Coordinates of C-alpha atoms and ligand atoms in Angstrom, one line a residue:
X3 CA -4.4 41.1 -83.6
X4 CA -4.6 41.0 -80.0
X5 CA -7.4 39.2 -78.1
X6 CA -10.1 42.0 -79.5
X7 CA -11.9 43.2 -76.1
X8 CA -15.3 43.9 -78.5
X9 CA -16.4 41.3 -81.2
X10 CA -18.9 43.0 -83.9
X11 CA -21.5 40.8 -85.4
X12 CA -23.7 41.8 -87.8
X13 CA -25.5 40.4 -90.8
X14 CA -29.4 39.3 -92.2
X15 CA -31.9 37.7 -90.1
X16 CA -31.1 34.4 -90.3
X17 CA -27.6 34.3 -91.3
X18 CA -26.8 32.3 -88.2
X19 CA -25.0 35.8 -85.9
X20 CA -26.7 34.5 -82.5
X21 CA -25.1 30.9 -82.7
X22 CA -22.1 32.3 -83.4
X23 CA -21.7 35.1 -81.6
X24 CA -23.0 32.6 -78.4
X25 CA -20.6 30.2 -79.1
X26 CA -17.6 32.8 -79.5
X27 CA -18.6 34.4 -76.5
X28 CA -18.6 31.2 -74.2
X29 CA -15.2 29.9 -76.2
X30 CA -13.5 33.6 -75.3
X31 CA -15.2 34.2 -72.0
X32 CA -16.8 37.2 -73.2
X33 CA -20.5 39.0 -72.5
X34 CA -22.7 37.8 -75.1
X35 CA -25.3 40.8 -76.5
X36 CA -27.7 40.1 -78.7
X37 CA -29.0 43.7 -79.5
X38 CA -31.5 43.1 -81.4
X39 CA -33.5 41.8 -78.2
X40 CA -33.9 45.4 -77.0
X41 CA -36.1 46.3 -80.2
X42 CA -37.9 43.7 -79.6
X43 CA -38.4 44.3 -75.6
X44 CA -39.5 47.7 -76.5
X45 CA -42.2 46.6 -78.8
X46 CA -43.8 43.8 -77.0
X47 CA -43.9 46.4 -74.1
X48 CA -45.5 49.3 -76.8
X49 CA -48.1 46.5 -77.9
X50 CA -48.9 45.2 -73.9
X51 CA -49.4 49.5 -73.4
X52 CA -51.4 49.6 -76.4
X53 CA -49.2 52.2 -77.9
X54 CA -49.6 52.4 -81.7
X55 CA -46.7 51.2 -83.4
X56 CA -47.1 53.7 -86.3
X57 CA -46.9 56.4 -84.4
X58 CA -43.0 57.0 -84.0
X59 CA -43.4 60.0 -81.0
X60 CA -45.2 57.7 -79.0
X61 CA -42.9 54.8 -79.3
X62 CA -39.9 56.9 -79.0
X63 CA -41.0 58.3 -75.9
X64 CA -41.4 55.1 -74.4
X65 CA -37.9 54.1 -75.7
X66 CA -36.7 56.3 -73.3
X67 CA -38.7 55.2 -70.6
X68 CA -38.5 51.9 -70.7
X69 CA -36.0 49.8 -68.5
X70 CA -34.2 46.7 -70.3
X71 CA -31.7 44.4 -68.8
X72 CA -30.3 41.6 -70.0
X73 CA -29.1 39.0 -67.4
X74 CA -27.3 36.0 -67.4
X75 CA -30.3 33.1 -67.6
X76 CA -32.5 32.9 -64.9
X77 CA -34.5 29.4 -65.7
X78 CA -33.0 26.2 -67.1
X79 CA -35.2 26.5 -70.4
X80 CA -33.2 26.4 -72.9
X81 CA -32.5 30.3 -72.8
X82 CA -29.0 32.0 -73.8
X83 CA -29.9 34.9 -71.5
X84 CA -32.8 36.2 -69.4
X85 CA -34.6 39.8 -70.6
X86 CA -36.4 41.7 -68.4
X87 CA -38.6 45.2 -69.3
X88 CA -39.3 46.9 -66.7
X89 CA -38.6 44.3 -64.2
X90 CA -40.6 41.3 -66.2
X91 CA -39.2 38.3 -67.6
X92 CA -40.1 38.7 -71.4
X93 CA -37.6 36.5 -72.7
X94 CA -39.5 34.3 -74.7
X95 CA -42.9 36.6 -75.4
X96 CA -40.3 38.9 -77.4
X97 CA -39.9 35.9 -80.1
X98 CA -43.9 36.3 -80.6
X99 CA -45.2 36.3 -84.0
X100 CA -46.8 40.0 -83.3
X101 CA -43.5 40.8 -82.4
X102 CA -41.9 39.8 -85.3
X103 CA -44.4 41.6 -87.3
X104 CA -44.0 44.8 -85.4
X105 CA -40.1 45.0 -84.3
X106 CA -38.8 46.2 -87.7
X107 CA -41.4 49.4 -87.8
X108 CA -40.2 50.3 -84.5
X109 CA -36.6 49.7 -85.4
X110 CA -36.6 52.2 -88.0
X111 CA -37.9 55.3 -85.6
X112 CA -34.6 57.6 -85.2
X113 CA -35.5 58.3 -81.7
X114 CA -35.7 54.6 -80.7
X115 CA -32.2 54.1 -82.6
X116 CA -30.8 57.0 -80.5
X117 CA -31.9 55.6 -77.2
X118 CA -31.0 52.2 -78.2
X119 CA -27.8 52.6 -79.3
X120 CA -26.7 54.5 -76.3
X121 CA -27.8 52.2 -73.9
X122 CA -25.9 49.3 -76.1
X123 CA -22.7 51.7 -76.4
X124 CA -22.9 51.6 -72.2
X125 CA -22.3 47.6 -72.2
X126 CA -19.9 47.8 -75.0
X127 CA -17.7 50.2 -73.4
X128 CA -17.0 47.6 -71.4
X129 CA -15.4 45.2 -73.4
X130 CA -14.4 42.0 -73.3
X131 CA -18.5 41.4 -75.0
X132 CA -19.8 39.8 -78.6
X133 CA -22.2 42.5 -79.5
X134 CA -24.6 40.9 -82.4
X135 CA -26.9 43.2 -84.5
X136 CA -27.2 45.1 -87.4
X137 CA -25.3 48.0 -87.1
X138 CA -22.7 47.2 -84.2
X139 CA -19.9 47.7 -86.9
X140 CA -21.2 51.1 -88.8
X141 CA -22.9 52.9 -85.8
X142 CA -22.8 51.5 -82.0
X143 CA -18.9 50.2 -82.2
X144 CA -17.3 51.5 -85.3
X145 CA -14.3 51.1 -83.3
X146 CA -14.5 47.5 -82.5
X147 CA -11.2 45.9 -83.6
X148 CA -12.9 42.8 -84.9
X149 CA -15.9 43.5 -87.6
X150 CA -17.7 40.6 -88.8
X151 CA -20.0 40.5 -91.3
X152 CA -21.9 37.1 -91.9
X153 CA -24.1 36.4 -95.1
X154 CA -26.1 33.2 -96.3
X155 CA -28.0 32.5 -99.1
X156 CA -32.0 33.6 -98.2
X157 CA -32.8 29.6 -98.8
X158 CA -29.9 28.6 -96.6
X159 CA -31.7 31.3 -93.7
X160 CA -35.3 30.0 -94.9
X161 CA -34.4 26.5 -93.9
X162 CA -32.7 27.4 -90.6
X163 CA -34.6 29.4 -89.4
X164 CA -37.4 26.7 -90.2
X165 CA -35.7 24.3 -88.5
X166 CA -35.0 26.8 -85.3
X167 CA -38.6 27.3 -85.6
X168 CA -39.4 23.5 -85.3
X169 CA -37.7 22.4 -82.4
X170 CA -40.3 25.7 -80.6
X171 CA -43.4 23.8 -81.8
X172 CA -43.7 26.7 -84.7
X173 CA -44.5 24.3 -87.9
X174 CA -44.7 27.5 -90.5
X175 CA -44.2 25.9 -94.0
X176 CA -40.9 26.5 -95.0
X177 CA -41.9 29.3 -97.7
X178 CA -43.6 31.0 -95.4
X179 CA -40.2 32.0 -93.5
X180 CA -38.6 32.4 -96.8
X181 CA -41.4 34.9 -97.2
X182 CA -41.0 36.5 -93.9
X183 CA -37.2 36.6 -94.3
X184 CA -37.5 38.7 -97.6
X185 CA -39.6 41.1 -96.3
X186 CA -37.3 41.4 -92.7
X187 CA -34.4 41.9 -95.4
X188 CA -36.4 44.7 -96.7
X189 CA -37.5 46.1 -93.8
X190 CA -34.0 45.9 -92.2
X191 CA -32.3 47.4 -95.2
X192 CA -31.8 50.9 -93.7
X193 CA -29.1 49.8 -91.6
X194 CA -27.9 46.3 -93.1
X195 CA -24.6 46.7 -94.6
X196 CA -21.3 45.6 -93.7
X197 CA -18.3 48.3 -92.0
X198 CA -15.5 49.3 -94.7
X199 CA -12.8 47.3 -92.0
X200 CA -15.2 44.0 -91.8
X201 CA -14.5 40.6 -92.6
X202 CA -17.3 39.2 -95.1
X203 CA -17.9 35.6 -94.0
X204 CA -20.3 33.7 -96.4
X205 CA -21.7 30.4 -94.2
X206 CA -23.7 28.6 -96.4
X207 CA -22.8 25.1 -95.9
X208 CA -20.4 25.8 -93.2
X209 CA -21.0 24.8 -89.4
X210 CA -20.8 27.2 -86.6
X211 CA -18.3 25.1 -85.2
X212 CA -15.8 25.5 -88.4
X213 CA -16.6 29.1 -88.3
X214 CA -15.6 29.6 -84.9
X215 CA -12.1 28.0 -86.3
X216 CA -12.0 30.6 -88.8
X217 CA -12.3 33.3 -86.6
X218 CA -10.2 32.1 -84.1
X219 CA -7.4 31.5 -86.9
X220 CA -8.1 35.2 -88.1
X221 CA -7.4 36.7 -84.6
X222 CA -4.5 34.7 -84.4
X223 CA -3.3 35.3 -88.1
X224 CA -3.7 39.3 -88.0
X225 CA -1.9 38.9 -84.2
X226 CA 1.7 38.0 -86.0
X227 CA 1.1 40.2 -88.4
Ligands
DC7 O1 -31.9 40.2 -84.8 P1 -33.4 40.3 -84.5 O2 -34.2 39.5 -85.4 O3 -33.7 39.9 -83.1 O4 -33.7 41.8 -84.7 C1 -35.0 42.3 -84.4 C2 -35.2 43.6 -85.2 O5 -34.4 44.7 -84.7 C3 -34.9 43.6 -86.7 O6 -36.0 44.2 -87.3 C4 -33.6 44.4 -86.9 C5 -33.6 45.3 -85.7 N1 -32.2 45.5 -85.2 C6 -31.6 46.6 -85.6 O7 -32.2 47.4 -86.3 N2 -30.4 46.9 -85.1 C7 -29.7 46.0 -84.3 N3 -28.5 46.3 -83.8 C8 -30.4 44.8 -83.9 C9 -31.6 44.6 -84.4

């Protein structure tokens, strides 16, 4: 397999796709997309304009309104990449708690899938980009010529994402996430599942760091194929 100009990443909450698909990106040189920060920009934005989540027409017609760009980081903060909506920095308030709790109703309105994936098929077009999601593989780049899919265990997602949550000052008990996961796994369902053509990589008890081997290997391997 040649260098693939569009990496596909896609998998549970939790199951570790952002560190890996940020740590691919910088070791290739690629554009690194997190995807599922535009669902999320969308809804902090419906919640700031008071637009009731529950109602899908409203939302939706604000999905297509709404201006989202994501930019290389702006602050030395810790960030992987700056968001703006409509022109404001929301790159942390989209990792609010209400957000959380809202993002996955929003995410399952057809009309905001529509807009969203078209506006992620734009920066995926133009390659050489790790595009991380849910449904990069089935539905925004079925053609992407590397799929992966990435599952852990819900405890081994509970406990990282605990940890992740720690080092922000956010001291949920652990069973609390592991409760919040299950219902995100739920909620997500419509879309989770991996592309016929994807590689299935389980990482409990692996490091991103020996993934990123793997995968490198596999590009390799499938090149002298
Ligand atoms: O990956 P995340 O936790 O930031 O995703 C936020 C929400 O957006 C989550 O409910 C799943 C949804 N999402 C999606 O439906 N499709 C994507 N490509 C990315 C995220």
């Amino acid at each position: 397999m040649q260098q693939p100009l569009v990496i596909a990443i896609d998998g549970p909450a939790g199951a570790g796709k952002s560190t890996l698909g940020a740590l691919l990106a910088e070791r290739l040189g690629y554009l690194y997309f997190d995807t599922g920060v535009m669902y999320r920009a969308l809804t902090l934005v419906a919640l700031q304009g008071g637009v009731d989540l529950d109602a899908p027409e409203a939302v939706e017609d604000l999905a297509e309104r709404i201006v989202i760009e994501v930019a290389p980081p702006t602050e030395p903060d810790g960030r992987q990449y700056t968001i703006f909506a409509d022109g404001a920095d929301v790159t942390w308030a989209i990792r609010s708690p209400e957000v959380e709790r809202g993002v996955s109703v929003v995410a399952r309105y057809p009309g905001v899938r529509r807009e969203m994936v078209r506006q992620q098929q734009v920066i995926g077009h133009r390659g050489r980009v790790v595009m991380v999601g849910r449904d990069i593989g089935t539905v925004v780049m079925p053609d992407a010529p590397l799929k992966i899919y990435l599952e852990a265990s819900l405890d081994e997602r509970a406990r990282r994402r605990a940890t992740e949550r720690q080092q922000q000052r956010d001291m949920r008990p652990l069973d609390e996430v592991r409760f919040d996961l299950a219902r995100r796994d739920e909620m997500d369902g419509h879309v989770l599942r991996p592309a016929d053509d994807a590689v299935v990589l389980k990482n409990d008890g692996l490091s991103p760091e020996a993934e990123i081997d793997w995968i490198i290997d596999y590009i390799a391997r499938n090149d002298s194929a």
